[in-house]
PDB file of C-alpha atoms in Angstrom:
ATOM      1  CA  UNK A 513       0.000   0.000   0.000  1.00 89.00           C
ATOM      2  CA  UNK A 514       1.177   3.589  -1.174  1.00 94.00           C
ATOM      3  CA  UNK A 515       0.640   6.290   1.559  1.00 95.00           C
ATOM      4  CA  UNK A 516       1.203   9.726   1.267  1.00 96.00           C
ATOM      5  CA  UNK A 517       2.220  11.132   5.007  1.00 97.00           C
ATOM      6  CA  UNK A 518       3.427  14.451   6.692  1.00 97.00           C
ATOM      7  CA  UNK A 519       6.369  13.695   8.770  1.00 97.00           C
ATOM      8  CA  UNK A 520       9.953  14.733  10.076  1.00 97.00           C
ATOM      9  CA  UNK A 521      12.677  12.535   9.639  1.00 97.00           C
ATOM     10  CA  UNK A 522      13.764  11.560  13.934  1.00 97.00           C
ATOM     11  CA  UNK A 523      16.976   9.940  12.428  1.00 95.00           C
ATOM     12  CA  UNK A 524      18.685   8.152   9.383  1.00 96.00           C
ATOM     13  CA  UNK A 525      20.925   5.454  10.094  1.00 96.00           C
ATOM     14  CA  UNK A 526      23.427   4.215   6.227  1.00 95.00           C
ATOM     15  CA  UNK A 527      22.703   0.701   5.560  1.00 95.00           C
ATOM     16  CA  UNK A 528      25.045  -1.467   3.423  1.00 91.00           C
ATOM     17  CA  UNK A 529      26.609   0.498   0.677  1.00 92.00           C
ATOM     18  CA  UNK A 530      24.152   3.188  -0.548  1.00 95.00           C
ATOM     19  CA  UNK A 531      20.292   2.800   1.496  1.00 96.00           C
ATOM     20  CA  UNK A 532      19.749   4.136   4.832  1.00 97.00           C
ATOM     21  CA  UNK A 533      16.825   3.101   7.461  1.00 97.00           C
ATOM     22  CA  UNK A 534      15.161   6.439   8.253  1.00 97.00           C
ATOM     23  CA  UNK A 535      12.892   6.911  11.145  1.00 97.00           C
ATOM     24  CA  UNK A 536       9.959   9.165  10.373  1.00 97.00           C
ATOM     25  CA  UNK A 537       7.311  10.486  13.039  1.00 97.00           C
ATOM     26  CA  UNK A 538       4.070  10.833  10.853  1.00 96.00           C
ATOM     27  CA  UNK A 539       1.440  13.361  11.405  1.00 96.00           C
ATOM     28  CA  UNK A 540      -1.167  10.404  10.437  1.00 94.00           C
ATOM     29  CA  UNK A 541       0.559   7.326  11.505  1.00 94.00           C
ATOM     30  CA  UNK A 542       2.935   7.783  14.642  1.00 95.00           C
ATOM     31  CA  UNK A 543       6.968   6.667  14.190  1.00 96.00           C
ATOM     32  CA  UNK A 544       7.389   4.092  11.335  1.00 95.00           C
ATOM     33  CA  UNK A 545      10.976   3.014   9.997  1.00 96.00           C
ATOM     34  CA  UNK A 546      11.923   2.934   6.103  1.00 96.00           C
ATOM     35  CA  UNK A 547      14.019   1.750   3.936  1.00 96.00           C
ATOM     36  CA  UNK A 548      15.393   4.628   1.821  1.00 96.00           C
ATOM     37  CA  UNK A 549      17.566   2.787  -0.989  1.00 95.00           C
ATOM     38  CA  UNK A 550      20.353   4.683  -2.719  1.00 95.00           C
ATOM     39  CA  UNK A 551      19.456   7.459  -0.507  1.00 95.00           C
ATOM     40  CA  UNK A 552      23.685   7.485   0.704  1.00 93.00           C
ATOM     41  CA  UNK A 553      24.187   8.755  -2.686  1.00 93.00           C
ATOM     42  CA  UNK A 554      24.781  12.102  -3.170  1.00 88.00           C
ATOM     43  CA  UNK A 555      22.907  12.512  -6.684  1.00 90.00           C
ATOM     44  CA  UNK A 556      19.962  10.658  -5.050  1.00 93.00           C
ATOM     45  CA  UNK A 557      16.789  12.485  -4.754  1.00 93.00           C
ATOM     46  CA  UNK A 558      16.356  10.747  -1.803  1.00 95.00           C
ATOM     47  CA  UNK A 559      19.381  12.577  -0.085  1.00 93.00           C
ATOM     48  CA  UNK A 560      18.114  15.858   1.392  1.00 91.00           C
ATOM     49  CA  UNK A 561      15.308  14.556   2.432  1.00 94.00           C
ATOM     50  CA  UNK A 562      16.285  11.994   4.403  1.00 95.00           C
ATOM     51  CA  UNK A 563      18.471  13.962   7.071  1.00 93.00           C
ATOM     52  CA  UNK A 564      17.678  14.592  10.554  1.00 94.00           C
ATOM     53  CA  UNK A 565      15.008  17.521  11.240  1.00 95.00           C
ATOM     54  CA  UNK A 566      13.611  17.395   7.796  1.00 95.00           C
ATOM     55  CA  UNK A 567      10.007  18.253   7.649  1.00 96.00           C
ATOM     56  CA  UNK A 568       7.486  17.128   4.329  1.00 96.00           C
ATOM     57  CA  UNK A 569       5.581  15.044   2.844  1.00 97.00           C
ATOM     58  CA  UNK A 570       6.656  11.578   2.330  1.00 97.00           C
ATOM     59  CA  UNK A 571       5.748   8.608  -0.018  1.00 97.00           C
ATOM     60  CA  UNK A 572       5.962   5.345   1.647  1.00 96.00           C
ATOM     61  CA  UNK A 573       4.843   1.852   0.545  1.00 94.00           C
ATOM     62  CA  UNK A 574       4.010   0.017   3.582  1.00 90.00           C
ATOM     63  CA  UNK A 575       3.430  -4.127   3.826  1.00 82.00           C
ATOM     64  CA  UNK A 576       5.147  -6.330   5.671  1.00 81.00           C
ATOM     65  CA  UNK A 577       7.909  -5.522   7.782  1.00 82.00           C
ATOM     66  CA  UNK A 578       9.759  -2.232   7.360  1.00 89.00           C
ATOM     67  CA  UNK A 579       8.063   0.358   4.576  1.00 92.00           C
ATOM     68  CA  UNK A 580      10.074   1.783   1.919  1.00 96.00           C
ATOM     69  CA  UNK A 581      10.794   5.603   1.190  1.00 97.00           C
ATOM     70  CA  UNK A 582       9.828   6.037  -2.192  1.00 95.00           C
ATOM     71  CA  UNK A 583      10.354   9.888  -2.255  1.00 94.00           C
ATOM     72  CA  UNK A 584       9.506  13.322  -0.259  1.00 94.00           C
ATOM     73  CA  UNK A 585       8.920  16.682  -1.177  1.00 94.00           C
ATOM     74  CA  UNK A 586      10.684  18.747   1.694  1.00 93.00           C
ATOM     75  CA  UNK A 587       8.330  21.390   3.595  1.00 92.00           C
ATOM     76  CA  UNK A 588      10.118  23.628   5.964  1.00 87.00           C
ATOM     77  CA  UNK A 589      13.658  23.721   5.774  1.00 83.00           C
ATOM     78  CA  UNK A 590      14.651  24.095   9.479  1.00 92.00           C
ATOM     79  CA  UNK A 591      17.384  25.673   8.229  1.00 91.00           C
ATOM     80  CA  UNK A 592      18.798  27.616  11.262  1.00 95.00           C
ATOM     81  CA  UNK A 593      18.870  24.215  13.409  1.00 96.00           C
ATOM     82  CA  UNK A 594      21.673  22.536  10.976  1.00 92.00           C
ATOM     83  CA  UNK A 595      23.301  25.980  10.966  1.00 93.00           C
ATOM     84  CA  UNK A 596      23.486  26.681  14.980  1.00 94.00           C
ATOM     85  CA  UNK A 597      25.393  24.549  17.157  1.00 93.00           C
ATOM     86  CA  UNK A 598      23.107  25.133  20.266  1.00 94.00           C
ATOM     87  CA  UNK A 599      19.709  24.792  18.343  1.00 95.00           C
ATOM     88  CA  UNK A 600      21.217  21.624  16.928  1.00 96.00           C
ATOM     89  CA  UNK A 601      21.393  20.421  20.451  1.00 95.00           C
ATOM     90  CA  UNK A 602      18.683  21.330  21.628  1.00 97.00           C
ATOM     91  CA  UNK A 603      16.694  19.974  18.665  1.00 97.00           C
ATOM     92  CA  UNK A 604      18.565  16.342  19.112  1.00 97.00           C
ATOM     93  CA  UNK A 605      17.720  16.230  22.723  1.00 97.00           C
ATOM     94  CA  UNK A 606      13.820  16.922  21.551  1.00 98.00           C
ATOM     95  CA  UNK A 607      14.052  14.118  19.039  1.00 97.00           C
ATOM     96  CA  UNK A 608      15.828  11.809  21.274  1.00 97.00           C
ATOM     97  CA  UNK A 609      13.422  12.255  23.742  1.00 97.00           C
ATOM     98  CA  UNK A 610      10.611  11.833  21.544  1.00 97.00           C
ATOM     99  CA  UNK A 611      11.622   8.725  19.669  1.00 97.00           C
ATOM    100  CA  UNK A 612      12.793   6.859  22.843  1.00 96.00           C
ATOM    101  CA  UNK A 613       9.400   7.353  24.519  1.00 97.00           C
ATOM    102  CA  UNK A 614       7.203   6.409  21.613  1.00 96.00           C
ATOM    103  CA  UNK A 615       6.787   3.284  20.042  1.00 95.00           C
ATOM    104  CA  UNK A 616       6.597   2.415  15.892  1.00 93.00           C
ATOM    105  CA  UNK A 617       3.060   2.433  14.484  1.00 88.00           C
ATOM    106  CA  UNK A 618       2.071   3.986  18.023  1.00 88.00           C
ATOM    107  CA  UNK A 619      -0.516   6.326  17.597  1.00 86.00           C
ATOM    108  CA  UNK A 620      -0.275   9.110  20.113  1.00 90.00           C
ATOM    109  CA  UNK A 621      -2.674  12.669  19.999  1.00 91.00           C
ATOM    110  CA  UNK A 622      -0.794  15.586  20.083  1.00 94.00           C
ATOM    111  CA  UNK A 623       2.535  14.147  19.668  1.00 97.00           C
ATOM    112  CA  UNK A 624       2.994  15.038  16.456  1.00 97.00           C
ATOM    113  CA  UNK A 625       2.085  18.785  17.044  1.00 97.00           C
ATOM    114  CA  UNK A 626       4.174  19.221  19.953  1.00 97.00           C
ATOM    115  CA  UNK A 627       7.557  18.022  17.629  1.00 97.00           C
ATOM    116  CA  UNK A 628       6.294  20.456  14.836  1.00 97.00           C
ATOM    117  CA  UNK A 629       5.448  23.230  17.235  1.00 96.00           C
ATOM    118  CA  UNK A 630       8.959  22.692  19.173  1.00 97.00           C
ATOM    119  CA  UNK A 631      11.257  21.943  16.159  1.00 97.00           C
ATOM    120  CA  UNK A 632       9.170  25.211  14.361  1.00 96.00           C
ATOM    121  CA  UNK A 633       9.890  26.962  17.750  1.00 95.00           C
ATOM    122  CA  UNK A 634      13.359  26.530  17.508  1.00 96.00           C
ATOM    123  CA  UNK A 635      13.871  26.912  13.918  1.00 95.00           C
ATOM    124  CA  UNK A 636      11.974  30.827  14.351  1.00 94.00           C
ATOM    125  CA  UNK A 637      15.292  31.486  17.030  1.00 93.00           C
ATOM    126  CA  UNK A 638      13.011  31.333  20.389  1.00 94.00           C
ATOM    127  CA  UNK A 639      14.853  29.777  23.295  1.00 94.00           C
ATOM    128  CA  UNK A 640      15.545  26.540  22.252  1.00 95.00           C
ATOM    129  CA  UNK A 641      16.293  25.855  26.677  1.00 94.00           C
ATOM    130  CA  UNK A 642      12.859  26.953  26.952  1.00 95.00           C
ATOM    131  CA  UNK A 643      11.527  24.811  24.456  1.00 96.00           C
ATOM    132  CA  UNK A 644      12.713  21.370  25.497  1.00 96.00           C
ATOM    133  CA  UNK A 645      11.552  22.669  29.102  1.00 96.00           C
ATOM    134  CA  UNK A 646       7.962  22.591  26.918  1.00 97.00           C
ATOM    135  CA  UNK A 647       8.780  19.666  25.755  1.00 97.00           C
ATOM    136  CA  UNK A 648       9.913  17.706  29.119  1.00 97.00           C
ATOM    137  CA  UNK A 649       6.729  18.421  30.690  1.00 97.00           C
ATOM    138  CA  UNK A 650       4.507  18.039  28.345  1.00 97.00           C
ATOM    139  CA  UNK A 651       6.115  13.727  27.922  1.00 97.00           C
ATOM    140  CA  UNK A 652       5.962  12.876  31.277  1.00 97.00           C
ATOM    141  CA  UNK A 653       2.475  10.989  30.471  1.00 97.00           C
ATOM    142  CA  UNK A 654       3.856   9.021  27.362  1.00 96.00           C
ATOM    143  CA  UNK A 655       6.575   8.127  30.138  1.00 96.00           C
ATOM    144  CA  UNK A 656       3.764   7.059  32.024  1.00 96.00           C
ATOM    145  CA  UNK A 657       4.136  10.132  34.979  1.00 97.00           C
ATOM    146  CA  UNK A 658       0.981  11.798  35.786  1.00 97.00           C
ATOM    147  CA  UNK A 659       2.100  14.740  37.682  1.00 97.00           C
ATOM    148  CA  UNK A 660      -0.587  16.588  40.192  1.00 98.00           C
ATOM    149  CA  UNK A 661      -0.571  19.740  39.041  1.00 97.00           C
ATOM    150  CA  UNK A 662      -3.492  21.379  39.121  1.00 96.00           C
ATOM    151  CA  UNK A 663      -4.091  20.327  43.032  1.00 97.00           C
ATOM    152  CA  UNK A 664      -2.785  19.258  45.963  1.00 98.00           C
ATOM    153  CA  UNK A 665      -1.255  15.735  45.277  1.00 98.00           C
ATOM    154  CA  UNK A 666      -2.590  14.759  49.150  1.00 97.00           C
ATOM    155  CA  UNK A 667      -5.612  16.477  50.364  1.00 97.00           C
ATOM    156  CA  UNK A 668      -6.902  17.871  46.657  1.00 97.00           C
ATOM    157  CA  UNK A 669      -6.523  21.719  47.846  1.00 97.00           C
ATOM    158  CA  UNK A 670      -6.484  24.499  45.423  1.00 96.00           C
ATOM    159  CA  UNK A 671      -5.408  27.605  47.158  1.00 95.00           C
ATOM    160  CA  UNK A 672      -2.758  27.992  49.469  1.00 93.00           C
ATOM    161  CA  UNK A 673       1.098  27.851  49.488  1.00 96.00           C
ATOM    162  CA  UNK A 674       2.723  25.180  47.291  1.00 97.00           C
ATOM    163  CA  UNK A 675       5.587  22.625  46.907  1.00 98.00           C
ATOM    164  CA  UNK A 676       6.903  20.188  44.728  1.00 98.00           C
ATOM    165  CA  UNK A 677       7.267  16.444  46.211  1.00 98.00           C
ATOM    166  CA  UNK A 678       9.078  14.320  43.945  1.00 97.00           C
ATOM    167  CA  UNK A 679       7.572  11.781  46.337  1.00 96.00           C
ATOM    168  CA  UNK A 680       4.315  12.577  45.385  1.00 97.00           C
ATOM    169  CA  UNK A 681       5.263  13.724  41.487  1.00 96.00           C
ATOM    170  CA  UNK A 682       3.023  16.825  41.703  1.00 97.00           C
ATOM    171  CA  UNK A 683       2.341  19.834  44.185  1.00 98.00           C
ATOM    172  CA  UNK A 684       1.504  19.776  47.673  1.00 98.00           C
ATOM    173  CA  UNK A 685      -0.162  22.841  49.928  1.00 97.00           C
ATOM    174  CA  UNK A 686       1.391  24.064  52.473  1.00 97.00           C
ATOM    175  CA  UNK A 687      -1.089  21.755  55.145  1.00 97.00           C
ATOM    176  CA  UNK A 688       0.251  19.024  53.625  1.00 97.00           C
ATOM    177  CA  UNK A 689       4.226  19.622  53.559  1.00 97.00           C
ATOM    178  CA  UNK A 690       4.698  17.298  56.637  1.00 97.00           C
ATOM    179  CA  UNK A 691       3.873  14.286  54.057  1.00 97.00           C
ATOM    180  CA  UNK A 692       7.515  14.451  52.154  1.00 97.00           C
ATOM    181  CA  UNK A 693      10.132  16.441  54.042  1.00 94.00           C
ATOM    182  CA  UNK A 694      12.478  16.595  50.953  1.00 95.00           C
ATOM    183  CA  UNK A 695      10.041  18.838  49.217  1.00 96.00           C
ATOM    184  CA  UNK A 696      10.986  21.449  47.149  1.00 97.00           C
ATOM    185  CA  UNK A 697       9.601  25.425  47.661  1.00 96.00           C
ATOM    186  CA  UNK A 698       8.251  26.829  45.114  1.00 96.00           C
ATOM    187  CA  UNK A 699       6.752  30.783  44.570  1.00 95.00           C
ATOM    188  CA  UNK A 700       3.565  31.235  43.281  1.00 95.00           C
ATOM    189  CA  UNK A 701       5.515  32.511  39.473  1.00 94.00           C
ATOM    190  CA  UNK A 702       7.025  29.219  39.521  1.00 96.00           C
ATOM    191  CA  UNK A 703       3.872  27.308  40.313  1.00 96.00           C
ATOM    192  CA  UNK A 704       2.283  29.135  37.354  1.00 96.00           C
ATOM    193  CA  UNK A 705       5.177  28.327  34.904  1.00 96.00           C
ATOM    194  CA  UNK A 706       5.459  25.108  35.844  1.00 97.00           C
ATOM    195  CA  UNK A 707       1.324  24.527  34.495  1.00 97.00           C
ATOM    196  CA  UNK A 708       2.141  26.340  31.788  1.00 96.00           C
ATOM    197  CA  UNK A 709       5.272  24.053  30.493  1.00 97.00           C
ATOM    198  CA  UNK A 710       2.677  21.233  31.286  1.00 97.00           C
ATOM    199  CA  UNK A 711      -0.255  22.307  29.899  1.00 96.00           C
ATOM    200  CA  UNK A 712       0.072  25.441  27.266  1.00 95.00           C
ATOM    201  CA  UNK A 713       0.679  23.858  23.407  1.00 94.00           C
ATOM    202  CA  UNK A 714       4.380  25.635  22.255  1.00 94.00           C
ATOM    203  CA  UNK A 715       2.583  27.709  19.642  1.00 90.00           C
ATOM    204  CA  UNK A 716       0.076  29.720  22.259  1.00 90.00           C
ATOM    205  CA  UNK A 717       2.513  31.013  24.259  1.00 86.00           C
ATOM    206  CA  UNK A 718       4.936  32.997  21.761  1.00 75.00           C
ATOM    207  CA  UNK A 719       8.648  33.729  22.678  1.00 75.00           C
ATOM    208  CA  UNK A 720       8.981  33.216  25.990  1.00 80.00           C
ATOM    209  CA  UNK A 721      11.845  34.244  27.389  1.00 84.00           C
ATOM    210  CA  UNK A 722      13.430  33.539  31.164  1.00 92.00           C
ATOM    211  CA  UNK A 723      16.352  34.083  33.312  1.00 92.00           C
ATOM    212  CA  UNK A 724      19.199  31.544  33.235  1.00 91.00           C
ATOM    213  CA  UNK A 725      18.271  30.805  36.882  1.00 94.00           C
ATOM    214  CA  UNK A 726      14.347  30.274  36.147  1.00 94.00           C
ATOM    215  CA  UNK A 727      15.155  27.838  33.617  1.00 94.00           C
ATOM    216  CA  UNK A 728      18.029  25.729  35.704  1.00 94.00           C
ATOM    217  CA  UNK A 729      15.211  25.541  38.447  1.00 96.00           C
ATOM    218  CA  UNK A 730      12.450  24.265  36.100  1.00 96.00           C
ATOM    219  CA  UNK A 731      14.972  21.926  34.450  1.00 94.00           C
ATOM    220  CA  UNK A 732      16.651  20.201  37.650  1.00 94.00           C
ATOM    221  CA  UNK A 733      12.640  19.662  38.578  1.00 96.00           C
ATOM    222  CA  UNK A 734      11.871  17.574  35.575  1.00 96.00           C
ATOM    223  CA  UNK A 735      14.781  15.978  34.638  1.00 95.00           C
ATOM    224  CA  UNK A 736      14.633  14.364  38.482  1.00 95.00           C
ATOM    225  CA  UNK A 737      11.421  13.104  37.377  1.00 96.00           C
ATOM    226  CA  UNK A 738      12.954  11.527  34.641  1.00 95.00           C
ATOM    227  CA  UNK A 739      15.641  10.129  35.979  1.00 94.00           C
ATOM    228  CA  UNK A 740      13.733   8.667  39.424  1.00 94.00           C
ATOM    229  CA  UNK A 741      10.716   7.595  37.507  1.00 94.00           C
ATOM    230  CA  UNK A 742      11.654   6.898  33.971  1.00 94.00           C
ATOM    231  CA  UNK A 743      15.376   5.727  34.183  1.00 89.00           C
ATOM    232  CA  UNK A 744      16.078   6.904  30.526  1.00 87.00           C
ATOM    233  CA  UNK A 745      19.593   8.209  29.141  1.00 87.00           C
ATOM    234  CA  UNK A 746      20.060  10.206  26.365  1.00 92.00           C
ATOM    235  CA  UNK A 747      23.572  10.997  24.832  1.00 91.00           C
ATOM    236  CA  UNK A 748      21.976  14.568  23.592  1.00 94.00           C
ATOM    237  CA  UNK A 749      21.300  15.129  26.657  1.00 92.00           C
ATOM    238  CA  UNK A 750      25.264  14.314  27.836  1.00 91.00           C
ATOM    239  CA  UNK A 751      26.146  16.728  25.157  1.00 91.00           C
ATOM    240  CA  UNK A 752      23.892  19.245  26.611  1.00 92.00           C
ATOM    241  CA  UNK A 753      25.322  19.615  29.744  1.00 89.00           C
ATOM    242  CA  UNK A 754      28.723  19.721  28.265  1.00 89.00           C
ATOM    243  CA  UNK A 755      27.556  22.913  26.413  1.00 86.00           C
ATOM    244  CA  UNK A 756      26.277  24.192  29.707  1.00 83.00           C
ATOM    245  CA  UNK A 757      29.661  23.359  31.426  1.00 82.00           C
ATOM    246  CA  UNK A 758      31.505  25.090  28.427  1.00 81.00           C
ATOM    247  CA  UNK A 759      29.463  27.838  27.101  1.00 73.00           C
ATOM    248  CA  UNK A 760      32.388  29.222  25.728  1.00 69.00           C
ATOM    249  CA  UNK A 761      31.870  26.743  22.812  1.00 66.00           C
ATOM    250  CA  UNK A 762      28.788  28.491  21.722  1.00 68.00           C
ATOM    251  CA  UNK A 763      28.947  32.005  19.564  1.00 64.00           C
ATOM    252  CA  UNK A 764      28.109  35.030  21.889  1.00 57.00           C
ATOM    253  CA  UNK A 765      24.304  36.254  21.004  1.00 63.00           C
ATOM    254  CA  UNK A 766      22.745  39.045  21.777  1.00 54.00           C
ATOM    255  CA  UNK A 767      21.032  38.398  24.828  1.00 54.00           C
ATOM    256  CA  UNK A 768      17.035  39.182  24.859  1.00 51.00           C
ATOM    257  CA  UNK A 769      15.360  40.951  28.051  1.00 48.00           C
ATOM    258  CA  UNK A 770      14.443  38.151  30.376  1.00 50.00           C
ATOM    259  CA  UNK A 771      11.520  37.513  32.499  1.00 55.00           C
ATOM    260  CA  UNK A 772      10.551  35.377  35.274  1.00 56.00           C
ATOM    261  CA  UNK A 773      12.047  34.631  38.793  1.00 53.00           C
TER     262      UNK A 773
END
């Protein structure tokens, strides 16, 4: 069966002499692998299309086993994630993430949308930091974590002062901070920020933009989650935090006026 699918290519590994297996997250039909032959050669029209970050439309014959790539017509170019070191990074760690919590031929709502919106995101020169923070929160239930955010994890209060309890993966109020004594303060801003990572799709919330600080805080939260609950590593995500420990690496930017705590 021919199907014609939106998708961006999650990676392309060469296989034997001139094909290469290409993973492709669908807009209609989740993650799917396909055999891309001759696509290692560099007069191939199967070339360009085939590299990481590549958005289109693709032509695959499916059957049994692995589908074949039988051509793509490219969509957005994504241009200024090959071109900048820390956007390529941060667009790796997105992908990585994504493809290592989904399964092939899973069908997942809203998946799709948040790798367009984030990759898009990126590509437009917002935060790319800020936009795996989006991302992180917004996997934690295709991880299987259902934080308690919009209440108090214990007694189901609304109002009130809050913490995080990685014992209880969501908030609790401040009548209720007796039940895990490693919790972790939070200020009403953060509270806020921390729904809105969860909860806002990428695209609704524009260029947001936060201190250095704010975004260290929101990322040692979830990552914990991660790596208590999930148990995943990511080598993007190795690389990451050698670019944070050597930011010299990266080409000085002009820095935006930041908001938040």
């Amino acid at each position: 069966m021919l199907n014609k699918w939106e998708g961006i290519i999650l990676k392309s590994i060469p296989y034997g002499e001139s094909n290469k297996i290409v993973t492709i997250f669908t807009k209609e039909a989740g993650k799917l692998t396909a055999m891309a032959r001759g696509a290692k050669k560099p007069a191939s029209r199967l070339a360009a299309i085939t590299q990481p970050f590549t958005h289109g439309t693709f032509l695959i014959r499916t059957g049994r086993g692995m589908g074949t790539l039988e051509q793509g017509e490219r969509g957005e170019s994504m241009r200024f994630i090959r071109e900048d070191l820390e956007a390529t990074a941060y667009a790796s760690y997105i992908i990585e993430l994504i493809d290592r919590l989904t399964e092939n031929n899973e069908r997942i709502q809203g998946i799709y949308e948040l790798l367009y919106d984030a990759l898009h995101a990126i590509d437009e020169q917002y935060d790319p930091e800020a936009i795996a923070l989006f991302v992180e929160w917004k996997m934690l239930p295709v991880a299987g974590i259902h934080p308690v955010l919009h209440q108090c994890a214990n007694c189901g209060a609304t109002e009130g002062e809050f913490a995080f309890s990685f014992q209880e993966i969501g908030f609790l109020c401040h009548r209720c901070f007796h039940v895990d004594k490693y919790l972790i303060r939070i200020s009403p801003t953060q509270l806020k920020l921390i729904r809105t990572f969860y909860t806002v799709p990428i695209h609704r919330v524009g260029n947001l933009t936060l201190k250095k600080t704010t975004k260290q805080f929101m990322k040692k939260l979830v990552r914990t989650v991660y790596d208590e609950q999930v148990g995943i590593r990511l080598k993007s995500r190795s690389f990451l935090d050698q670019l944070e420990s050597t930011p010299e690496l990266l080409p000085l930017k002009e820095k935006p006026e930041e908001e938040g705590e």
